[in-house]
mmCIF file of C-alpha atoms in Angstrom:
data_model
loop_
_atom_site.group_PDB
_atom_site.id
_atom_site.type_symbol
_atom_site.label_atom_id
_atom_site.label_comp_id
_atom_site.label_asym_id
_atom_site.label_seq_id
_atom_site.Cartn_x
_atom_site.Cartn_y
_atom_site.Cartn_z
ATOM 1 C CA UNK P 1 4.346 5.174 -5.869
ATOM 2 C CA UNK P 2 2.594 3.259 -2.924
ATOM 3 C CA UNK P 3 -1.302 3.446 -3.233
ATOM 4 C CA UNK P 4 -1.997 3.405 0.885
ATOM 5 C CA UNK P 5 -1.449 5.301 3.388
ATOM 6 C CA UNK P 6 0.700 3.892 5.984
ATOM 7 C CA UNK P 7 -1.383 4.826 8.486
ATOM 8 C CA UNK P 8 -4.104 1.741 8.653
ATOM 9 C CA UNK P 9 -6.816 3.506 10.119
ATOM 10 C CA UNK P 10 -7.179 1.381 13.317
ATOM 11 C CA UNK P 11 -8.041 3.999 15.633
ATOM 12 C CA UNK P 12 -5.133 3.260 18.180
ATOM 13 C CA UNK P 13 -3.637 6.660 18.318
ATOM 14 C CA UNK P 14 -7.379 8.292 18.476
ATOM 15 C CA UNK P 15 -8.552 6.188 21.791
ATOM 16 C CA UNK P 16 -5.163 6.730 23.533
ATOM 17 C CA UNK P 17 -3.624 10.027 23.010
ATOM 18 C CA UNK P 18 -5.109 13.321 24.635
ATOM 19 C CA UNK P 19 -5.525 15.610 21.749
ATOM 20 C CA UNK P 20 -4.861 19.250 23.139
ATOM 21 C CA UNK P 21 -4.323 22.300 20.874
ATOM 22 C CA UNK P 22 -4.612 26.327 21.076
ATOM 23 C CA UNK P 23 -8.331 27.281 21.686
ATOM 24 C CA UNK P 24 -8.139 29.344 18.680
ATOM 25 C CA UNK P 25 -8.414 26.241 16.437
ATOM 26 C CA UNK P 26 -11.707 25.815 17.933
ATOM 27 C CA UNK P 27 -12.914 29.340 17.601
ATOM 28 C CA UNK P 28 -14.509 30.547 14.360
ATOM 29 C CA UNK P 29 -14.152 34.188 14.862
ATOM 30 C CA UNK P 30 -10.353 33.794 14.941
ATOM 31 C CA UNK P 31 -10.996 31.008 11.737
ATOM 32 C CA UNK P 32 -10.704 28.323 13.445
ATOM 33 C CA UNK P 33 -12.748 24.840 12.053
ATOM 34 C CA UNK P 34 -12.835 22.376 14.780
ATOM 35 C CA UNK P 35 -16.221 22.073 16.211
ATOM 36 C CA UNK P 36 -15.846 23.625 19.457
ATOM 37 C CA UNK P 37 -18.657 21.426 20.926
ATOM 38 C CA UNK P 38 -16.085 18.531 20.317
ATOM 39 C CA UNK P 39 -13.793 20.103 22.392
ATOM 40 C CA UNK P 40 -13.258 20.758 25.874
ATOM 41 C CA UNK P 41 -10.914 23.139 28.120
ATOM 42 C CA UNK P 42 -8.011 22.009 29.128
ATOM 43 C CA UNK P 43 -5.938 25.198 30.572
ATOM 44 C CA UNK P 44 -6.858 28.703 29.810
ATOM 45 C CA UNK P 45 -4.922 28.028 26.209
ATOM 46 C CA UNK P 46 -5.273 24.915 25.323
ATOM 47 C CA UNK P 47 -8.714 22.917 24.499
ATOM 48 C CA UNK P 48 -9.009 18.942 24.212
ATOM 49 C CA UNK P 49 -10.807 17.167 22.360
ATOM 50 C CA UNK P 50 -13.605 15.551 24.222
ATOM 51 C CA UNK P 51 -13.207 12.139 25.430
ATOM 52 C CA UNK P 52 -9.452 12.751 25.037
ATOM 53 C CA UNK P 53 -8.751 14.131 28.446
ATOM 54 C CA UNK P 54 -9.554 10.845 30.413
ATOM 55 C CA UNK P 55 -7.665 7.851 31.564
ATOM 56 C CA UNK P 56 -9.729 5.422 29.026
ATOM 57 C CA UNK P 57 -9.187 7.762 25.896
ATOM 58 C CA UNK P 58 -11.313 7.836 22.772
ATOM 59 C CA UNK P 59 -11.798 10.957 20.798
ATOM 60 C CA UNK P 60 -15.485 12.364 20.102
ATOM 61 C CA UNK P 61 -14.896 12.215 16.547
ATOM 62 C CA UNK P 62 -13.388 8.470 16.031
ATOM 63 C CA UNK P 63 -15.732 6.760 14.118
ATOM 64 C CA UNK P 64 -15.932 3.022 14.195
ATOM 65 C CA UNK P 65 -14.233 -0.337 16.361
ATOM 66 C CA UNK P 66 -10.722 -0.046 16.953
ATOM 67 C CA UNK P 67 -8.722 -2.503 15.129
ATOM 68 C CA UNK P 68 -10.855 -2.263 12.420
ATOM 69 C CA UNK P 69 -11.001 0.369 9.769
ATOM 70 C CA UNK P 70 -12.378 3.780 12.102
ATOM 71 C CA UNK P 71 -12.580 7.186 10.352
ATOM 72 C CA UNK P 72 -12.396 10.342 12.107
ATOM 73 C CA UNK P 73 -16.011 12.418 11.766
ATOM 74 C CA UNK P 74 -14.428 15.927 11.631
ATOM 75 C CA UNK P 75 -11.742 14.701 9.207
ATOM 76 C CA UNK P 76 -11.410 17.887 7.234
ATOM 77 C CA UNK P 77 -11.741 20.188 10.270
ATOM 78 C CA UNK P 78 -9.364 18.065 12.827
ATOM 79 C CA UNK P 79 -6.951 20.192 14.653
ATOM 80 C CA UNK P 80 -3.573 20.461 13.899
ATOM 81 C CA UNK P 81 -1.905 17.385 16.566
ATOM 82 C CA UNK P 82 -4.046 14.906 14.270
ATOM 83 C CA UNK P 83 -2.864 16.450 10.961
ATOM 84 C CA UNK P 84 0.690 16.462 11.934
ATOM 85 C CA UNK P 85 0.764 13.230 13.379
ATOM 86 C CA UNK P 86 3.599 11.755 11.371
ATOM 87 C CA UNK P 87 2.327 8.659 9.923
ATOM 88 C CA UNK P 88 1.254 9.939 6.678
ATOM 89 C CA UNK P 89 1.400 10.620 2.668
ATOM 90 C CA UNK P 90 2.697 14.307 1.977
ATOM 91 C CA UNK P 91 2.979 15.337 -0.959
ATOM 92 C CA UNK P 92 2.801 11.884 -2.595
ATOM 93 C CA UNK P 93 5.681 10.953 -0.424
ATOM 94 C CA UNK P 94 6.111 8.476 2.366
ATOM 95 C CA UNK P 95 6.113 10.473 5.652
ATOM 96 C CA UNK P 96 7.211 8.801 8.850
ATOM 97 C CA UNK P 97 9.040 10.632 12.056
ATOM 98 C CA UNK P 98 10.389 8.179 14.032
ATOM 99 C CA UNK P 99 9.208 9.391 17.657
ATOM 100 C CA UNK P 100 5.577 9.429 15.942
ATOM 101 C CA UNK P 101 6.142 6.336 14.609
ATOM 102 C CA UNK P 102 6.458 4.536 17.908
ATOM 103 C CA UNK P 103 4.149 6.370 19.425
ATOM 104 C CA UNK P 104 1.615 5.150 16.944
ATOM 105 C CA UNK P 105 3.299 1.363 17.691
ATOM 106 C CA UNK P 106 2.786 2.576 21.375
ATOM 107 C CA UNK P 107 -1.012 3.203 21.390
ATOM 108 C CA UNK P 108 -0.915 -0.024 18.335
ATOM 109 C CA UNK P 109 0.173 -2.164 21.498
ATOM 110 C CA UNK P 110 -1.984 -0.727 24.284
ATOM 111 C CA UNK P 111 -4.913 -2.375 22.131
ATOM 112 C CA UNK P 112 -2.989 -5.226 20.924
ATOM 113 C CA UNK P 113 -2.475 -4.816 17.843
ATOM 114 C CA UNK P 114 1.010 -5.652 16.179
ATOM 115 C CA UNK P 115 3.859 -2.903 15.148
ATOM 116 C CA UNK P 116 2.764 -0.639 12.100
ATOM 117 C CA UNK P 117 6.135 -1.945 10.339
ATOM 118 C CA UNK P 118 4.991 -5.436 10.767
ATOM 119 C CA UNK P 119 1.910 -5.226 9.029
ATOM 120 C CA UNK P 120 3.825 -2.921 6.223
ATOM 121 C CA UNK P 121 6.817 -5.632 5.204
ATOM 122 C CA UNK P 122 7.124 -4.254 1.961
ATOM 123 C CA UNK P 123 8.177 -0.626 2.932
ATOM 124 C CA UNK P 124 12.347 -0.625 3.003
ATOM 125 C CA UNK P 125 13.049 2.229 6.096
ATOM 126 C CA UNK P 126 17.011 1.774 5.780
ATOM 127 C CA UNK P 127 19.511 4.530 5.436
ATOM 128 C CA UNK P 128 20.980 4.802 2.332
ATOM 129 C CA UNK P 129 24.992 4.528 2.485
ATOM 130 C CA UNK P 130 25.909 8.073 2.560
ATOM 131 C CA UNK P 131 29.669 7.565 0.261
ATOM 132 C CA UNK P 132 29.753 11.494 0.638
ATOM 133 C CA UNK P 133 29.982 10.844 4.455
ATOM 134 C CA UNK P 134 32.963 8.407 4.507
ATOM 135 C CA UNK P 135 34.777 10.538 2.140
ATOM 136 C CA UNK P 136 34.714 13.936 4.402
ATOM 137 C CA UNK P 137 35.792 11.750 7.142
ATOM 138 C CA UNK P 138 38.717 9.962 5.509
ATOM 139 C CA UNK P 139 39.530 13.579 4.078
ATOM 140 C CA UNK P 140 39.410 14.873 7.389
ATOM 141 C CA UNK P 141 41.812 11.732 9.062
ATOM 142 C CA UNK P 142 44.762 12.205 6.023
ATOM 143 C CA UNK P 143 44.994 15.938 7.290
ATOM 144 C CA UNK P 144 45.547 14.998 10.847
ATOM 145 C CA UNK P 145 48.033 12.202 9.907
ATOM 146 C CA UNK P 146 49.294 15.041 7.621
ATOM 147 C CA UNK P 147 49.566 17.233 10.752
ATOM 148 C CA UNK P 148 51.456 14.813 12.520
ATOM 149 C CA UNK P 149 54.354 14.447 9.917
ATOM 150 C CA UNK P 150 54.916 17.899 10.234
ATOM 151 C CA UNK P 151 55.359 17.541 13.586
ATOM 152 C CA UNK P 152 52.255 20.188 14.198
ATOM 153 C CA UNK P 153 49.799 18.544 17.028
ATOM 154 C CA UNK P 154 46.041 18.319 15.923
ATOM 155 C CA UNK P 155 44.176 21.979 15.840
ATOM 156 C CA UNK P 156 47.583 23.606 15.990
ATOM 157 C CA UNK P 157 47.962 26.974 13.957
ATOM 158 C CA UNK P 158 50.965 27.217 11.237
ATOM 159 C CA UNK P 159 53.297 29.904 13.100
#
């Protein structure tokens, strides 16, 4: 299996996203574990983290120079929008969602750095021919022809 995450730990997505969640993360008597003087309100149900919830964007917690290898302070008690952010190992399995993918490119550019799939060449993200696929389609194209020689139109019942 691949021994790094394919997340680089540049920081991008951490000094350019807001990072809003339910105040409840943030709140210990309803066991919730980020620090809730990291965050701040938002709306009357959702918190931010600070520094998050400005035009120039950088999260409290990001530790270190973007670009360069940042950590997050808080790591084990970030809220949930950082630890399902899709660029990720799960399970020991590659984990990418493409919207979250180009977000991450997104923020990767706003700081100019290159795409996250150019600095990973090695990484093969093609579909795999799906044979099952082709074969339920030509199955379903021989019954219409099928159809048709019986002189039934396509989607017509057998009176």
């Amino acid at each position: 299996m691949f021994n790094e995450n394919p997340c680089l730990t540049c920081g991008a997505c951490c000094a350019h996203f807001r990072v809003s969640f339910h105040w409840s993360e943030a709140d210990t008597e309803q066991g919730g574990v980020v620090p809730p003087e990291m965050t701040e309100d938002v709306t009357p149900f959702f918190v931010s983290m600070r520094g998050t919830n400005q035009k120039k964007s950088r999260c409290i917690a990001l530790m270190g120079h973007i670009g360069q290898k940042t950590s997050c302070a808080i790591y084990e008690k970030r809220p949930s929008p950082c630890r399902d952010f899709g660029v990720q190992w799960e399970d020991g399995l590659y984990n990418i969602i493409n919207e979250e993918i180009q977000r991450c490119n997104h923020a990767r550019a706003v700081w100019g750095l290159p795409a996250l799939f150019q600095q990973l060449p090695r990484f093969n993200f093609q579909r795999p021919e799906m044979h099952r696929e082709k074969t339920m389609v030509t199955v379903f194209h021989r019954s219409i022809k099928a159809k048709r020689k019986d002189g039934r139109k396509p989607g017509s019942i057998r009176g």
